[in-house]
Amino acid sequence: MRILVVSFYYQPDLSAGSFRTTPFVKALAKLAPAGSQIEVITTQPNRYHSYTAEAPAFEQDGNVSIRRISLPKHRSGVGDQGLAFIAFARGALAQVGNARYDLVFATSGRLMTAALGSLIARRTKAVLYLDIRDIFVDTICDLLLGRLAPVARPFFRALERWTISRAARVNLVSRGFEPYFTKRYPKQHFSYITNGIDETFLNGAPVTKDTASREKQSEGLTIVYAGNIGQGQGLHFIIPQLAKRMGPGVQFRIIGDGGRRALLEQAVADAGVKNVSILPPMQRDKLMDEYRAADVLFVQLGDFPALTTVIPSKLFEYGALGKPVWAGVAGFTATFVSDEISNAAVFKPCDVEDALAAFERLELRDAPRVAFCQKFSRVSLSVALATDALRAAGGTPRVATPELDGAGESAIPTAMAQP
């Protein structure tokens, strides 16, 4: 088989898309029929303006070839991200040329990468498999476009229909997306294979039953958030107020970058608090040190309807590490946290009083979440996704090797797939 993988992010970039696609490609390389060639078209690392990493424009690894397209500099604004995607699309189409593929796999947190995959599949007469990581139409209209939303929404709805209609199968990373997509595309075939926990975090999980409880108001209590600092997280609405209310004995460490970092920095300055540190994105080995030193791990999604159905990939990292999880989420996301992550306290996004009340429900102790780690192992889920994609194209996956923990076709639980 000749397989094309289209992903805006790939290693060594720091993003949920990169962390999902890289192990997927590794699983695909193991499971694809003998003699298969896998091509990855992606970008040079660009997730954060403040983070740079070197990566070759072309890389060959066994039966996998990787081509990285250079992009103009951007700072996560709508306009400059649009220009960056145009550069990616032009480069990808130039790389594909007149090639023919058996399968095009496109993973997309933003609809445009999925649309590019759909266009390439049409041009190359390939089977299309889409991995959808967000309900982009609602997200961009609710979070970014403001008054332009009524004009933009019909365009993006039409683009979504054009994109989804071409796919042989669509995977949705959250069951929360199910009502939206099944209502609009009742004839489409959907799978539900989530994000997962990478080996780095599985190895960092606590092995003892628990550690001694710590006092909530003790000096030196550290709360860590790591991830994007954007409109979708709304940290600037809550972190300064929480820091002021909880006092100098509680240190907040915010690790990351994004379009609202400057607003967060200004809000912290305006609040006059000295117990908030805002640090740049960091490699995972350094991030693990921050996690180990934390007493509580914090996450929030902004108060937007579009964000009540997503499962932030950060939750899988947090859950694996056995730390208390303090989560400002709503809707399906809140249900997922409550059902799947022990010692997690949920509060209404951007609600300081509810957040403080939720914090009091946490037990400040580290304890392993064995069932959670087993259920959401990234390796097993990557095998499931690769197997599902190969089946959609009529391919027969090979028996998995020991490196894939013996998982193969059985890696797709019946609850994950909808025939």
mmCIF file of N, CA, C and O in Angstrom, residues 93 96 99-101 104 114-128 130 158-167:
data_model
loop_
_atom_site.group_PDB
_atom_site.id
_atom_site.type_symbol
_atom_site.label_atom_id
_atom_site.label_comp_id
_atom_site.label_asym_id
_atom_site.label_seq_id
_atom_site.Cartn_x
_atom_site.Cartn_y
_atom_site.Cartn_z
ATOM 1 N N LEU A 93 0.452 20.316 -1.652
ATOM 2 C CA LEU A 93 -0.027 19.985 -2.995
ATOM 3 C C LEU A 93 1.139 19.872 -3.974
ATOM 4 O O LEU A 93 1.127 19.015 -4.870
ATOM 5 N N VAL A 96 2.766 16.442 -3.356
ATOM 6 C CA VAL A 96 1.957 15.317 -3.848
ATOM 7 C C VAL A 96 2.033 15.205 -5.361
ATOM 8 O O VAL A 96 2.191 14.117 -5.920
ATOM 9 N N ALA A 99 1.045 12.079 -7.817
ATOM 10 C CA ALA A 99 1.169 10.770 -7.166
ATOM 11 C C ALA A 99 -0.193 10.114 -6.986
ATOM 12 O O ALA A 99 -1.242 10.772 -7.053
ATOM 13 N N ARG A 100 -0.176 8.823 -6.765
ATOM 14 C CA ARG A 100 -1.377 8.058 -6.468
ATOM 15 C C ARG A 100 -1.186 7.354 -5.130
ATOM 16 O O ARG A 100 -0.114 6.839 -4.841
ATOM 17 N N TYR A 101 -2.251 7.339 -4.318
ATOM 18 C CA TYR A 101 -2.186 6.704 -3.015
ATOM 19 C C TYR A 101 -3.371 5.753 -2.844
ATOM 20 O O TYR A 101 -4.432 5.936 -3.453
ATOM 21 N N VAL A 104 -5.303 8.088 2.138
ATOM 22 C CA VAL A 104 -4.895 9.387 2.674
ATOM 23 C C VAL A 104 -5.500 9.507 4.064
ATOM 24 O O VAL A 104 -6.721 9.411 4.233
ATOM 25 N N ALA A 114 -8.128 18.867 7.477
ATOM 26 C CA ALA A 114 -9.016 17.809 6.988
ATOM 27 C C ALA A 114 -9.475 18.112 5.563
ATOM 28 O O ALA A 114 -9.541 17.219 4.706
ATOM 29 N N ALA A 115 -9.798 19.380 5.292
ATOM 30 C CA ALA A 115 -10.206 19.762 3.936
ATOM 31 C C ALA A 115 -9.073 19.552 2.947
ATOM 32 O O ALA A 115 -9.296 19.099 1.810
ATOM 33 N N LEU A 116 -7.840 19.857 3.348
ATOM 34 C CA LEU A 116 -6.691 19.608 2.480
ATOM 35 C C LEU A 116 -6.545 18.115 2.205
ATOM 36 O O LEU A 116 -6.304 17.704 1.059
ATOM 37 N N GLY A 117 -6.712 17.286 3.231
ATOM 38 C CA GLY A 117 -6.664 15.847 3.027
ATOM 39 C C GLY A 117 -7.743 15.367 2.079
ATOM 40 O O GLY A 117 -7.512 14.498 1.229
ATOM 41 N N SER A 118 -8.944 15.963 2.194
ATOM 42 C CA SER A 118 -10.039 15.600 1.296
ATOM 43 C C SER A 118 -9.709 15.969 -0.153
ATOM 44 O O SER A 118 -9.960 15.197 -1.084
ATOM 45 N N LEU A 119 -9.119 17.147 -0.343
ATOM 46 C CA LEU A 119 -8.733 17.577 -1.689
ATOM 47 C C LEU A 119 -7.674 16.648 -2.274
ATOM 48 O O LEU A 119 -7.776 16.230 -3.440
ATOM 49 N N ILE A 120 -6.684 16.296 -1.488
ATOM 50 C CA ILE A 120 -5.624 15.404 -1.976
ATOM 51 C C ILE A 120 -6.196 14.035 -2.312
ATOM 52 O O ILE A 120 -5.838 13.432 -3.335
ATOM 53 N N ALA A 121 -7.100 13.530 -1.464
ATOM 54 C CA ALA A 121 -7.701 12.220 -1.733
ATOM 55 C C ALA A 121 -8.484 12.234 -3.036
ATOM 56 O O ALA A 121 -8.447 11.271 -3.821
ATOM 57 N N ARG A 122 -9.186 13.322 -3.305
ATOM 58 C CA ARG A 122 -9.929 13.427 -4.564
ATOM 59 C C ARG A 122 -8.975 13.446 -5.751
ATOM 60 O O ARG A 122 -9.208 12.792 -6.769
ATOM 61 N N ARG A 123 -7.893 14.215 -5.617
ATOM 62 C CA ARG A 123 -6.943 14.333 -6.729
ATOM 63 C C ARG A 123 -6.191 13.034 -6.986
ATOM 64 O O ARG A 123 -5.838 12.731 -8.136
ATOM 65 N N THR A 124 -5.906 12.291 -5.925
ATOM 66 C CA THR A 124 -5.081 11.086 -6.061
ATOM 67 C C THR A 124 -5.899 9.806 -6.098
ATOM 68 O O THR A 124 -5.342 8.710 -6.122
ATOM 69 N N LYS A 125 -7.240 9.964 -6.062
ATOM 70 C CA LYS A 125 -8.162 8.819 -6.133
ATOM 71 C C LYS A 125 -7.915 7.825 -5.005
ATOM 72 O O LYS A 125 -7.918 6.604 -5.192
ATOM 73 N N ALA A 126 -7.696 8.352 -3.804
ATOM 74 C CA ALA A 126 -7.389 7.523 -2.646
ATOM 75 C C ALA A 126 -8.589 7.422 -1.704
ATOM 76 O O ALA A 126 -9.480 8.274 -1.706
ATOM 77 N N VAL A 127 -8.594 6.382 -0.900
ATOM 78 C CA VAL A 127 -9.526 6.284 0.210
ATOM 79 C C VAL A 127 -9.122 7.327 1.252
ATOM 80 O O VAL A 127 -7.940 7.510 1.541
ATOM 81 N N LEU A 128 -10.102 8.029 1.812
ATOM 82 C CA LEU A 128 -9.827 9.085 2.785
ATOM 83 C C LEU A 128 -10.291 8.656 4.168
ATOM 84 O O LEU A 128 -11.433 8.237 4.360
ATOM 85 N N LEU A 130 -10.425 10.365 7.997
ATOM 86 C CA LEU A 130 -10.265 11.612 8.742
ATOM 87 C C LEU A 130 -10.253 11.340 10.243
ATOM 88 O O LEU A 130 -11.071 10.570 10.756
ATOM 89 N N ALA A 158 -20.417 24.605 4.970
ATOM 90 C CA ALA A 158 -20.347 24.021 3.623
ATOM 91 C C ALA A 158 -19.010 23.315 3.410
ATOM 92 O O ALA A 158 -18.955 22.221 2.825
ATOM 93 N N LEU A 159 -17.932 23.916 3.882
ATOM 94 C CA LEU A 159 -16.617 23.285 3.749
ATOM 95 C C LEU A 159 -16.559 21.991 4.545
ATOM 96 O O LEU A 159 -15.992 20.985 4.077
ATOM 97 N N GLU A 160 -17.156 21.997 5.715
ATOM 98 C CA GLU A 160 -17.194 20.775 6.527
ATOM 99 C C GLU A 160 -17.948 19.666 5.801
ATOM 100 O O GLU A 160 -17.493 18.511 5.751
ATOM 101 N N ARG A 161 -19.116 19.989 5.204
ATOM 102 C CA ARG A 161 -19.879 18.977 4.462
ATOM 103 C C ARG A 161 -19.068 18.424 3.306
ATOM 104 O O ARG A 161 -19.054 17.208 3.058
ATOM 105 N N TRP A 162 -18.411 19.298 2.568
ATOM 106 C CA TRP A 162 -17.589 18.866 1.436
ATOM 107 C C TRP A 162 -16.460 17.944 1.905
ATOM 108 O O TRP A 162 -16.131 16.960 1.250
ATOM 109 N N THR A 163 -15.893 18.253 3.054
ATOM 110 C CA THR A 163 -14.778 17.480 3.583
ATOM 111 C C THR A 163 -15.224 16.123 4.104
ATOM 112 O O THR A 163 -14.672 15.084 3.739
ATOM 113 N N ILE A 164 -16.220 16.127 4.962
ATOM 114 C CA ILE A 164 -16.665 14.888 5.607
ATOM 115 C C ILE A 164 -17.275 13.928 4.595
ATOM 116 O O ILE A 164 -17.113 12.707 4.695
ATOM 117 N N SER A 165 -17.960 14.457 3.595
ATOM 118 C CA SER A 165 -18.663 13.592 2.635
ATOM 119 C C SER A 165 -17.709 12.726 1.816
ATOM 120 O O SER A 165 -18.106 11.684 1.296
ATOM 121 N N ARG A 166 -16.456 13.139 1.699
ATOM 122 C CA ARG A 166 -15.499 12.384 0.897
ATOM 123 C C ARG A 166 -14.889 11.216 1.669
ATOM 124 O O ARG A 166 -14.354 10.281 1.069
ATOM 125 N N ALA A 167 -14.988 11.236 2.999
ATOM 126 C CA ALA A 167 -14.281 10.259 3.824
ATOM 127 C C ALA A 167 -14.966 8.893 3.808
ATOM 128 O O ALA A 167 -16.193 8.795 3.872
#
